[in-house]
mmCIF file of C-alpha atoms and ligand atoms in Angstrom:
data_model
loop_
_atom_site.group_PDB
_atom_site.id
_atom_site.type_symbol
_atom_site.label_atom_id
_atom_site.label_comp_id
_atom_site.label_asym_id
_atom_site.label_seq_id
_atom_site.Cartn_x
_atom_site.Cartn_y
_atom_site.Cartn_z
ATOM 1 C CA MET A 22 -91.510 9.216 11.902
ATOM 2 C CA THR A 23 -92.142 6.351 9.309
ATOM 3 C CA VAL A 24 -89.332 3.531 9.477
ATOM 4 C CA SER A 25 -87.519 4.920 6.800
ATOM 5 C CA GLU A 26 -86.645 8.272 8.753
ATOM 6 C CA ARG A 27 -85.592 6.649 11.471
ATOM 7 C CA ILE A 28 -83.381 4.523 9.305
ATOM 8 C CA GLU A 29 -81.786 7.469 8.105
ATOM 9 C CA GLN A 30 -81.559 9.513 11.811
ATOM 10 C CA LEU A 31 -79.613 6.153 12.611
ATOM 11 C CA LYS A 32 -77.383 6.112 9.936
ATOM 12 C CA SER A 33 -76.457 9.740 10.318
ATOM 13 C CA GLU A 34 -75.738 9.484 14.061
ATOM 14 C CA ALA A 35 -73.573 6.830 13.441
ATOM 15 C CA LEU A 36 -71.929 8.481 10.377
ATOM 16 C CA SER A 37 -71.177 10.872 12.815
ATOM 17 C CA ALA A 38 -69.682 8.856 15.407
ATOM 18 C CA VAL A 39 -67.495 7.290 13.406
ATOM 19 C CA ALA A 40 -66.345 9.921 11.689
ATOM 20 C CA SER A 41 -65.640 11.715 15.746
ATOM 21 C CA GLY A 42 -64.088 8.129 16.539
ATOM 22 C CA ASP A 43 -60.298 8.384 17.684
ATOM 23 C CA SER A 44 -59.198 4.800 18.438
ATOM 24 C CA THR A 45 -59.964 1.111 17.530
ATOM 25 C CA ALA A 46 -61.062 0.307 20.734
ATOM 26 C CA ALA A 47 -63.729 3.550 20.425
ATOM 27 C CA LEU A 48 -64.697 2.140 16.664
ATOM 28 C CA GLU A 49 -65.228 -1.236 18.123
ATOM 29 C CA ALA A 50 -67.926 0.055 20.202
ATOM 30 C CA ILE A 51 -69.385 2.234 17.776
ATOM 31 C CA ARG A 52 -69.954 -0.513 15.229
ATOM 32 C CA VAL A 53 -71.562 -2.748 18.035
ATOM 33 C CA ARG A 54 -73.329 0.372 18.916
ATOM 34 C CA PHE A 55 -74.576 0.411 15.345
ATOM 35 C CA LEU A 56 -74.606 -2.968 13.695
ATOM 36 C CA GLY A 57 -74.034 -5.004 16.509
ATOM 37 C CA ARG A 58 -77.004 -7.934 17.415
ATOM 38 C CA SER A 59 -79.052 -5.652 19.161
ATOM 39 C CA ALA A 60 -78.567 -2.712 17.986
ATOM 40 C CA GLU A 61 -81.919 -0.960 16.666
ATOM 41 C CA LEU A 62 -81.213 -0.854 13.144
ATOM 42 C CA THR A 63 -80.555 -4.727 13.632
ATOM 43 C CA GLU A 64 -84.066 -5.048 15.499
ATOM 44 C CA ILE A 65 -85.730 -3.168 12.766
ATOM 45 C CA LYS A 66 -84.342 -5.776 10.600
ATOM 46 C CA LYS A 67 -85.665 -8.470 11.956
ATOM 47 C CA SER A 68 -88.899 -6.868 12.279
ATOM 48 C CA ILE A 69 -89.225 -6.382 8.488
ATOM 49 C CA GLY A 70 -91.357 -9.415 8.116
ATOM 50 C CA THR A 71 -94.171 -8.215 10.125
ATOM 51 C CA LEU A 72 -94.430 -5.591 7.979
ATOM 52 C CA SER A 73 -96.475 -4.499 4.911
ATOM 53 C CA PRO A 74 -95.132 -6.185 1.859
ATOM 54 C CA GLU A 75 -94.678 -2.225 0.148
ATOM 55 C CA GLU A 76 -93.196 -1.176 3.596
ATOM 56 C CA ARG A 77 -91.361 -4.317 3.525
ATOM 57 C CA LYS A 78 -89.663 -4.059 0.553
ATOM 58 C CA GLU A 79 -88.650 -0.034 1.494
ATOM 59 C CA VAL A 80 -87.255 -0.295 4.684
ATOM 60 C CA GLY A 81 -85.831 -3.639 3.525
ATOM 61 C CA ARG A 82 -83.698 -1.812 0.738
ATOM 62 C CA SER A 83 -82.700 1.765 2.968
ATOM 63 C CA SER A 84 -82.174 -0.813 6.272
ATOM 64 C CA ASN A 85 -79.189 -2.463 4.053
ATOM 65 C CA ARG A 86 -78.262 -0.049 2.056
ATOM 66 C CA ALA A 87 -77.434 1.955 5.962
ATOM 67 C CA SER A 88 -75.478 -1.303 7.010
ATOM 68 C CA ARG A 89 -73.599 -1.074 3.771
ATOM 69 C CA GLU A 90 -72.878 2.702 4.603
ATOM 70 C CA ILE A 91 -72.084 2.117 8.188
ATOM 71 C CA GLU A 92 -69.932 -0.749 7.679
ATOM 72 C CA ALA A 93 -67.837 1.481 5.103
ATOM 73 C CA ALA A 94 -67.400 4.555 6.888
ATOM 74 C CA LEU A 95 -66.492 2.121 9.792
ATOM 75 C CA ASP A 96 -63.621 0.106 8.238
ATOM 76 C CA SER A 97 -62.151 3.355 6.370
ATOM 77 C CA ARG A 98 -62.081 4.936 9.525
ATOM 78 C CA THR A 99 -60.406 2.031 11.213
ATOM 79 C CA GLU A 100 -57.614 1.718 8.403
ATOM 80 C CA GLU A 101 -56.701 5.713 9.305
ATOM 81 C CA VAL A 102 -56.910 5.322 13.304
ATOM 82 C CA ALA A 103 -54.880 2.436 13.363
ATOM 83 C CA ALA A 104 -52.102 3.561 11.252
ATOM 84 C CA ARG A 105 -52.025 6.274 12.861
ATOM 85 C CA GLU A 106 -51.948 4.306 16.448
ATOM 86 C CA ARG A 107 -48.930 2.282 15.095
ATOM 87 C CA GLU A 108 -47.006 5.229 14.229
ATOM 88 C CA GLU A 109 -47.520 6.426 18.011
ATOM 89 C CA ARG A 110 -46.405 3.447 19.515
ATOM 90 C CA LEU A 111 -43.609 3.287 17.053
ATOM 91 C CA ARG A 112 -42.443 6.652 18.039
ATOM 92 C CA GLU A 113 -42.929 5.692 21.682
ATOM 93 C CA GLU A 114 -41.102 2.568 21.773
ATOM 94 C CA ALA A 115 -38.103 3.998 19.835
ATOM 95 C CA VAL A 116 -34.847 3.779 21.360
ATOM 96 C CA ASP A 117 -31.859 6.279 21.025
ATOM 97 C CA VAL A 118 -28.884 4.560 20.125
ATOM 98 C CA THR A 119 -26.934 7.085 20.107
ATOM 99 C CA LEU A 120 -27.760 8.073 23.574
ATOM 100 C CA PRO A 121 -24.009 7.298 26.355
ATOM 101 C CA GLY A 122 -23.709 3.654 27.286
ATOM 102 C CA VAL A 123 -23.355 2.688 30.959
ATOM 103 C CA PRO A 124 -19.388 2.984 31.504
ATOM 104 C CA PHE A 125 -18.044 -0.560 32.058
ATOM 105 C CA PRO A 126 -15.267 -0.340 33.384
ATOM 106 C CA LYS A 127 -11.937 -2.101 31.692
ATOM 107 C CA GLY A 128 -9.537 -4.527 33.147
ATOM 108 C CA HIS A 129 -6.305 -4.799 32.735
ATOM 109 C CA LEU A 130 -3.579 -7.679 32.392
ATOM 110 C CA HIS A 131 -0.850 -8.045 35.177
ATOM 111 C CA PRO A 132 2.579 -6.955 33.871
ATOM 112 C CA SER A 133 3.495 -11.190 34.421
ATOM 113 C CA GLN A 134 0.434 -12.467 32.841
ATOM 114 C CA ARG A 135 1.963 -9.904 29.628
ATOM 115 C CA ILE A 136 5.447 -12.199 29.771
ATOM 116 C CA ILE A 137 3.896 -15.387 30.132
ATOM 117 C CA ASP A 138 1.286 -14.977 27.399
ATOM 118 C CA ASP A 139 4.443 -13.256 25.584
ATOM 119 C CA VAL A 140 6.960 -16.320 26.154
ATOM 120 C CA VAL A 141 3.866 -19.148 25.963
ATOM 121 C CA ASP A 142 3.236 -17.799 22.129
ATOM 122 C CA PHE A 143 6.642 -18.154 21.673
ATOM 123 C CA PHE A 144 7.317 -21.289 22.318
ATOM 124 C CA VAL A 145 3.422 -22.417 20.793
ATOM 125 C CA GLY A 146 4.668 -21.056 17.542
ATOM 126 C CA LEU A 147 8.149 -23.197 17.621
ATOM 127 C CA GLY A 148 5.657 -26.095 18.235
ATOM 128 C CA TYR A 149 5.437 -26.591 21.977
ATOM 129 C CA ARG A 150 2.943 -27.847 23.726
ATOM 130 C CA VAL A 151 1.778 -26.323 26.971
ATOM 131 C CA ALA A 152 1.397 -28.438 30.465
ATOM 132 C CA GLU A 153 0.177 -27.086 33.821
ATOM 133 C CA GLY A 154 0.704 -28.516 37.304
ATOM 134 C CA PRO A 155 -0.173 -29.253 40.923
ATOM 135 C CA GLU A 156 1.156 -26.381 43.404
ATOM 136 C CA VAL A 157 1.689 -28.331 45.873
ATOM 137 C CA GLU A 158 4.269 -30.825 45.169
ATOM 138 C CA THR A 159 5.607 -34.360 46.008
ATOM 139 C CA ASP A 160 9.075 -33.936 47.639
ATOM 140 C CA TYR A 161 10.001 -36.813 45.189
ATOM 141 C CA TYR A 162 8.972 -34.159 41.793
ATOM 142 C CA ASN A 163 10.062 -31.612 43.358
ATOM 143 C CA PHE A 164 13.609 -32.445 44.817
ATOM 144 C CA THR A 165 14.620 -36.407 44.461
ATOM 145 C CA ALA A 166 13.488 -36.917 40.756
ATOM 146 C CA LEU A 167 15.725 -33.869 40.220
ATOM 147 C CA GLY A 168 19.078 -34.977 41.794
ATOM 148 C CA ILE A 169 18.091 -33.634 44.970
ATOM 149 C CA PRO A 170 17.474 -36.351 47.557
ATOM 150 C CA PRO A 171 16.735 -36.318 50.959
ATOM 151 C CA GLY A 172 19.163 -34.135 52.984
ATOM 152 C CA HIS A 173 21.269 -32.763 49.815
ATOM 153 C CA PRO A 174 22.629 -29.341 50.436
ATOM 154 C CA ALA A 175 20.893 -27.607 47.708
ATOM 155 C CA ARG A 176 17.407 -27.951 49.512
ATOM 156 C CA THR A 177 18.147 -25.612 52.369
ATOM 157 C CA MET A 178 19.643 -23.238 49.242
ATOM 158 C CA GLN A 179 15.720 -23.074 47.989
ATOM 159 C CA ASP A 180 14.133 -22.011 51.360
ATOM 160 C CA THR A 181 10.872 -24.180 51.185
ATOM 161 C CA PHE A 182 7.192 -24.219 52.090
ATOM 162 C CA PHE A 183 6.951 -27.439 53.754
ATOM 163 C CA VAL A 184 2.933 -28.108 53.660
ATOM 164 C CA ASP A 185 3.170 -31.927 55.477
ATOM 165 C CA GLU A 186 4.928 -34.819 55.278
ATOM 166 C CA GLY A 187 6.223 -35.592 51.903
ATOM 167 C CA LEU A 188 4.793 -32.454 50.055
ATOM 168 C CA VAL A 189 5.770 -28.963 49.912
ATOM 169 C CA LEU A 190 4.731 -26.130 47.536
ATOM 170 C CA ARG A 191 6.649 -26.488 44.729
ATOM 171 C CA THR A 192 10.030 -24.397 44.583
ATOM 172 C CA GLN A 193 10.437 -24.555 40.885
ATOM 173 C CA THR A 194 8.295 -25.519 37.786
ATOM 174 C CA SER A 195 11.013 -28.292 37.069
ATOM 175 C CA PRO A 196 9.101 -31.119 38.575
ATOM 176 C CA MET A 197 6.999 -30.461 35.205
ATOM 177 C CA GLN A 198 9.687 -32.176 33.976
ATOM 178 C CA ILE A 199 9.521 -35.241 35.564
ATOM 179 C CA ARG A 200 5.676 -35.049 35.174
ATOM 180 C CA THR A 201 5.714 -34.480 31.522
ATOM 181 C CA MET A 202 8.322 -37.115 30.508
ATOM 182 C CA LEU A 203 6.567 -39.845 32.625
ATOM 183 C CA ALA A 204 3.521 -39.547 30.865
ATOM 184 C CA GLN A 205 4.913 -39.559 27.410
ATOM 185 C CA GLU A 206 7.653 -40.834 25.161
ATOM 186 C CA PRO A 207 10.237 -38.510 23.811
ATOM 187 C CA PRO A 208 10.092 -36.185 21.388
ATOM 188 C CA VAL A 209 9.027 -33.575 24.302
ATOM 189 C CA TYR A 210 8.418 -29.861 23.636
ATOM 190 C CA VAL A 211 6.820 -28.444 26.523
ATOM 191 C CA VAL A 212 6.186 -25.141 28.401
ATOM 192 C CA CYS A 213 5.018 -25.197 31.560
ATOM 193 C CA PRO A 214 3.770 -21.740 33.354
ATOM 194 C CA GLY A 215 2.622 -21.321 37.104
ATOM 195 C CA ARG A 216 3.285 -20.021 40.690
ATOM 196 C CA THR A 217 5.948 -21.000 42.612
ATOM 197 C CA TYR A 218 7.019 -20.138 46.294
ATOM 198 C CA ARG A 219 10.000 -20.049 48.482
ATOM 199 C CA ARG A 220 10.140 -18.483 51.755
ATOM 200 C CA ASP A 221 11.626 -14.864 50.679
ATOM 201 C CA SER A 222 11.048 -11.198 50.655
ATOM 202 C CA ASP A 223 12.979 -8.727 49.256
ATOM 203 C CA PRO A 224 12.557 -5.777 46.459
ATOM 204 C CA THR A 225 13.542 -8.776 43.799
ATOM 205 C CA HIS A 226 12.332 -11.567 45.520
ATOM 206 C CA THR A 227 8.465 -12.200 46.779
ATOM 207 C CA PRO A 228 6.996 -15.409 48.356
ATOM 208 C CA MET A 229 5.392 -16.366 45.879
ATOM 209 C CA PHE A 230 6.057 -15.780 42.173
ATOM 210 C CA HIS A 231 5.962 -17.252 38.681
ATOM 211 C CA GLN A 232 7.976 -19.503 36.663
ATOM 212 C CA ILE A 233 8.152 -21.011 33.337
ATOM 213 C CA GLU A 234 9.757 -24.194 32.555
ATOM 214 C CA GLY A 235 10.866 -25.324 29.502
ATOM 215 C CA LEU A 236 11.844 -29.063 28.335
ATOM 216 C CA ALA A 237 12.969 -30.601 25.048
ATOM 217 C CA VAL A 238 14.139 -33.716 24.584
ATOM 218 C CA ASP A 239 14.823 -35.031 21.214
ATOM 219 C CA LYS A 240 17.304 -37.144 19.083
ATOM 220 C CA GLY A 241 20.288 -34.880 18.352
ATOM 221 C CA LEU A 242 19.497 -31.746 21.008
ATOM 222 C CA THR A 243 22.317 -29.774 22.188
ATOM 223 C CA LEU A 244 23.580 -26.930 23.665
ATOM 224 C CA GLY A 245 23.659 -25.399 20.389
ATOM 225 C CA HIS A 246 19.714 -25.425 20.157
ATOM 226 C CA LEU A 247 19.279 -24.328 23.736
ATOM 227 C CA LYS A 248 21.160 -20.891 23.045
ATOM 228 C CA GLY A 249 19.863 -20.436 19.500
ATOM 229 C CA THR A 250 16.406 -20.834 21.241
ATOM 230 C CA LEU A 251 16.580 -18.537 24.132
ATOM 231 C CA ALA A 252 18.140 -16.353 22.474
ATOM 232 C CA ALA A 253 15.052 -15.904 19.941
ATOM 233 C CA MET A 254 13.050 -15.849 23.228
ATOM 234 C CA ALA A 255 14.775 -13.232 24.540
ATOM 235 C CA ARG A 256 14.787 -10.927 21.048
ATOM 236 C CA HIS A 257 11.092 -11.681 20.981
ATOM 237 C CA VAL A 258 10.665 -10.654 24.137
ATOM 238 C CA PHE A 259 13.125 -8.008 25.030
ATOM 239 C CA GLY A 260 13.262 -6.592 20.976
ATOM 240 C CA GLU A 261 15.853 -7.232 18.414
ATOM 241 C CA ASP A 262 18.410 -5.392 20.136
ATOM 242 C CA VAL A 263 18.775 -7.109 23.144
ATOM 243 C CA GLN A 264 22.195 -8.080 24.405
ATOM 244 C CA ILE A 265 22.279 -11.746 26.129
ATOM 245 C CA ARG A 266 24.713 -13.956 27.723
ATOM 246 C CA LEU A 267 25.135 -17.413 28.720
ATOM 247 C CA ARG A 268 26.895 -18.001 31.913
ATOM 248 C CA PRO A 269 28.534 -21.388 33.451
ATOM 249 C CA SER A 270 26.466 -21.957 36.136
ATOM 250 C CA TYR A 271 25.252 -25.136 38.244
ATOM 251 C CA PHE A 272 21.953 -27.543 38.439
ATOM 252 C CA GLN A 273 21.418 -30.950 40.239
ATOM 253 C CA PHE A 274 18.987 -31.758 36.943
ATOM 254 C CA THR A 275 21.461 -30.344 33.992
ATOM 255 C CA GLU A 276 24.581 -31.028 32.781
ATOM 256 C CA PRO A 277 26.341 -28.428 31.574
ATOM 257 C CA SER A 278 24.803 -25.826 33.590
ATOM 258 C CA VAL A 279 23.667 -22.415 32.153
ATOM 259 C CA GLU A 280 22.477 -18.721 33.306
ATOM 260 C CA LEU A 281 21.202 -15.963 31.123
ATOM 261 C CA ASP A 282 21.519 -12.709 31.861
ATOM 262 C CA VAL A 283 19.811 -9.971 29.417
ATOM 263 C CA SER A 284 21.378 -6.651 29.545
ATOM 264 C CA CYS A 285 19.796 -3.900 32.432
ATOM 265 C CA PHE A 286 16.736 -2.157 30.510
ATOM 266 C CA ILE A 287 17.344 0.034 33.637
ATOM 267 C CA CYS A 288 20.380 1.411 33.518
ATOM 268 C CA GLY A 289 22.079 0.237 30.814
ATOM 269 C CA GLY A 290 24.904 -0.803 33.560
ATOM 270 C CA THR A 291 26.108 2.828 34.189
ATOM 271 C CA ASP A 292 24.363 2.940 37.638
ATOM 272 C CA PRO A 293 26.352 1.204 39.762
ATOM 273 C CA GLY A 294 23.622 2.171 42.672
ATOM 274 C CA CYS A 295 21.273 0.493 40.369
ATOM 275 C CA LYS A 296 18.203 -1.319 42.477
ATOM 276 C CA VAL A 297 17.231 -3.887 39.757
ATOM 277 C CA CYS A 298 20.770 -5.164 38.648
ATOM 278 C CA LYS A 299 22.756 -3.701 41.467
ATOM 279 C CA GLY A 300 25.000 -2.447 39.013
ATOM 280 C CA ALA A 301 25.923 -5.408 37.256
ATOM 281 C CA GLY A 302 25.015 -4.238 34.191
ATOM 282 C CA TRP A 303 22.934 -7.978 33.361
ATOM 283 C CA LEU A 304 19.973 -9.535 35.051
ATOM 284 C CA GLU A 305 19.460 -13.086 35.392
ATOM 285 C CA MET A 306 17.133 -14.120 33.517
ATOM 286 C CA LEU A 307 16.646 -18.047 33.734
ATOM 287 C CA GLY A 308 18.387 -20.641 34.678
ATOM 288 C CA ALA A 309 18.567 -23.372 31.870
ATOM 289 C CA GLY A 310 21.183 -26.244 30.606
ATOM 290 C CA MET A 311 21.633 -30.002 28.850
ATOM 291 C CA VAL A 312 19.071 -32.579 31.143
ATOM 292 C CA ASP A 313 21.247 -34.455 32.774
ATOM 293 C CA PRO A 314 21.584 -37.916 31.844
ATOM 294 C CA GLY A 315 20.423 -39.007 35.431
ATOM 295 C CA VAL A 316 17.552 -37.611 35.362
ATOM 296 C CA LEU A 317 16.815 -38.942 31.911
ATOM 297 C CA GLU A 318 17.062 -42.503 33.277
ATOM 298 C CA GLU A 319 15.059 -41.551 36.090
ATOM 299 C CA VAL A 320 12.057 -41.341 33.939
ATOM 300 C CA GLY A 321 13.162 -44.303 31.478
ATOM 301 C CA TYR A 322 14.439 -42.497 28.845
ATOM 302 C CA ASP A 323 17.670 -43.774 27.144
ATOM 303 C CA PRO A 324 20.127 -41.187 27.789
ATOM 304 C CA GLU A 325 22.367 -43.029 24.904
ATOM 305 C CA GLU A 326 19.229 -42.281 22.138
ATOM 306 C CA TYR A 327 18.111 -39.003 23.497
ATOM 307 C CA THR A 328 19.637 -35.791 24.971
ATOM 308 C CA GLY A 329 18.000 -33.019 25.924
ATOM 309 C CA TYR A 330 17.470 -29.109 27.249
ATOM 310 C CA ALA A 331 15.798 -27.512 29.991
ATOM 311 C CA PHE A 332 15.015 -23.970 31.149
ATOM 312 C CA GLY A 333 13.556 -22.176 33.719
ATOM 313 C CA MET A 334 12.754 -17.956 33.441
ATOM 314 C CA GLY A 335 10.585 -15.761 35.945
ATOM 315 C CA PRO A 336 8.009 -13.909 34.438
ATOM 316 C CA ASP A 337 8.435 -11.557 37.534
ATOM 317 C CA ARG A 338 11.626 -10.864 36.705
ATOM 318 C CA MET A 339 11.311 -10.554 32.804
ATOM 319 C CA ALA A 340 8.288 -7.865 32.982
ATOM 320 C CA MET A 341 10.305 -5.791 35.838
ATOM 321 C CA VAL A 342 13.126 -5.360 33.163
ATOM 322 C CA LYS A 343 10.670 -4.725 30.135
ATOM 323 C CA TYR A 344 8.127 -1.901 32.119
ATOM 324 C CA ASP A 345 11.218 -0.697 34.247
ATOM 325 C CA ILE A 346 9.376 -1.795 37.996
ATOM 326 C CA HIS A 347 11.815 -1.153 40.675
ATOM 327 C CA ASP A 348 10.100 -3.434 43.515
ATOM 328 C CA LEU A 349 8.739 -6.644 42.500
ATOM 329 C CA ARG A 350 6.958 -6.769 45.544
ATOM 330 C CA LEU A 351 3.922 -4.378 43.737
ATOM 331 C CA PHE A 352 2.954 -7.426 41.655
ATOM 332 C CA PHE A 353 1.532 -9.000 44.536
ATOM 333 C CA GLU A 354 0.096 -5.827 46.456
ATOM 334 C CA GLY A 355 -2.789 -5.783 44.537
ATOM 335 C CA ASP A 356 -2.714 -2.019 44.140
ATOM 336 C CA LEU A 357 -4.765 -0.809 41.178
ATOM 337 C CA ARG A 358 -3.249 2.043 41.278
ATOM 338 C CA PHE A 359 -0.105 0.308 39.899
ATOM 339 C CA LEU A 360 -2.342 -2.827 38.236
ATOM 340 C CA ARG A 361 -3.777 0.635 36.205
ATOM 341 C CA GLN A 362 -0.837 1.667 34.536
ATOM 342 C CA PHE A 363 -0.265 -1.598 32.264
HETATM 343 N N1 LIG B 430 14.365 -24.734 38.953
HETATM 344 C C1 LIG B 430 15.473 -23.809 38.417
HETATM 345 C C2 LIG B 430 15.566 -22.785 39.226
HETATM 346 O O1 LIG B 430 14.290 -22.503 39.664
HETATM 347 C C3 LIG B 430 15.725 -23.391 36.668
HETATM 348 C C4 LIG B 430 16.388 -24.129 35.679
HETATM 349 C C5 LIG B 430 15.212 -24.914 35.027
HETATM 350 C C6 LIG B 430 17.189 -24.192 35.919
HETATM 351 C C7 LIG B 430 15.887 -26.168 34.066
HETATM 352 C C8 LIG B 430 17.659 -25.673 35.142
HETATM 353 C C9 LIG B 430 16.895 -26.194 33.771
HETATM 354 O O2 LIG B 430 16.230 -22.089 39.795
#
């Protein structure tokens, strides 16, 4: 066999190998085998110098042509195979976005939290600031500064949890009135939601409950401003046709003092045995009043220049009315069957 014949043979071997190469890796191996540094065709090219001049010309031409043809076949076949491999990879890696996801359990807002959010939103809309304070409170902020000094009979009414000498679990959010006024100059417009504690437990009382305190101190504030504000708040929370009434009351830190009642949503005042309003037809919603001048003096405000009103409400109680829940204790037992209803 002449060298030229061997070249033809190698070329057709290479071309048929290329035609059946079915992966880019296999084609790369074919390239090395037929065109690599130690391939037979390469060896032939290296030996050209040792051939006779006629052979040299002939072998040079045919070996170069063979290389070019093999090269071209490899390139086009590789392009084809690479495209197919890319397709396959895309198909394998495809994500079916229509498959159902893993269900994620949805949480619920606690009914009290819904009322708190609602009330706070309402007051923020009026320009009130939101403030929070400590649940372990000093005796001074919780009682003394609010006109309830040691030995005052009102202290026994609040069924206080005493933590330590001079420290209590706050029985009300009213100490935030004192903290707020000591921290700033008037005008004051603030709402303070938070947890409060009393030794009490029955269908409408739990040892831990929530309050939202409100305080406004400015020049020229009157009971009329208080009433209008609270009526608008009650309508915001309970709906436009809610009935309210103010009753005279008494608190040590407001003068005059009032209580705001909302018409009983449960029985509408028709059931003398109603568990929630106890037949009264009205629900006590909050205590309020004009800030006592003695309290203003205690925090260094001039009662001749400024007047103020304060109110404290129970969002838990309000949630009972709004969502028709008859037992307050359900709120804090953590029973998911109850909580999932909201
Ligand atoms: N802190 C009072 C209570 O818990 C409510 C109240 C707040 C009354 C603000 C007047 C003004 O009963």
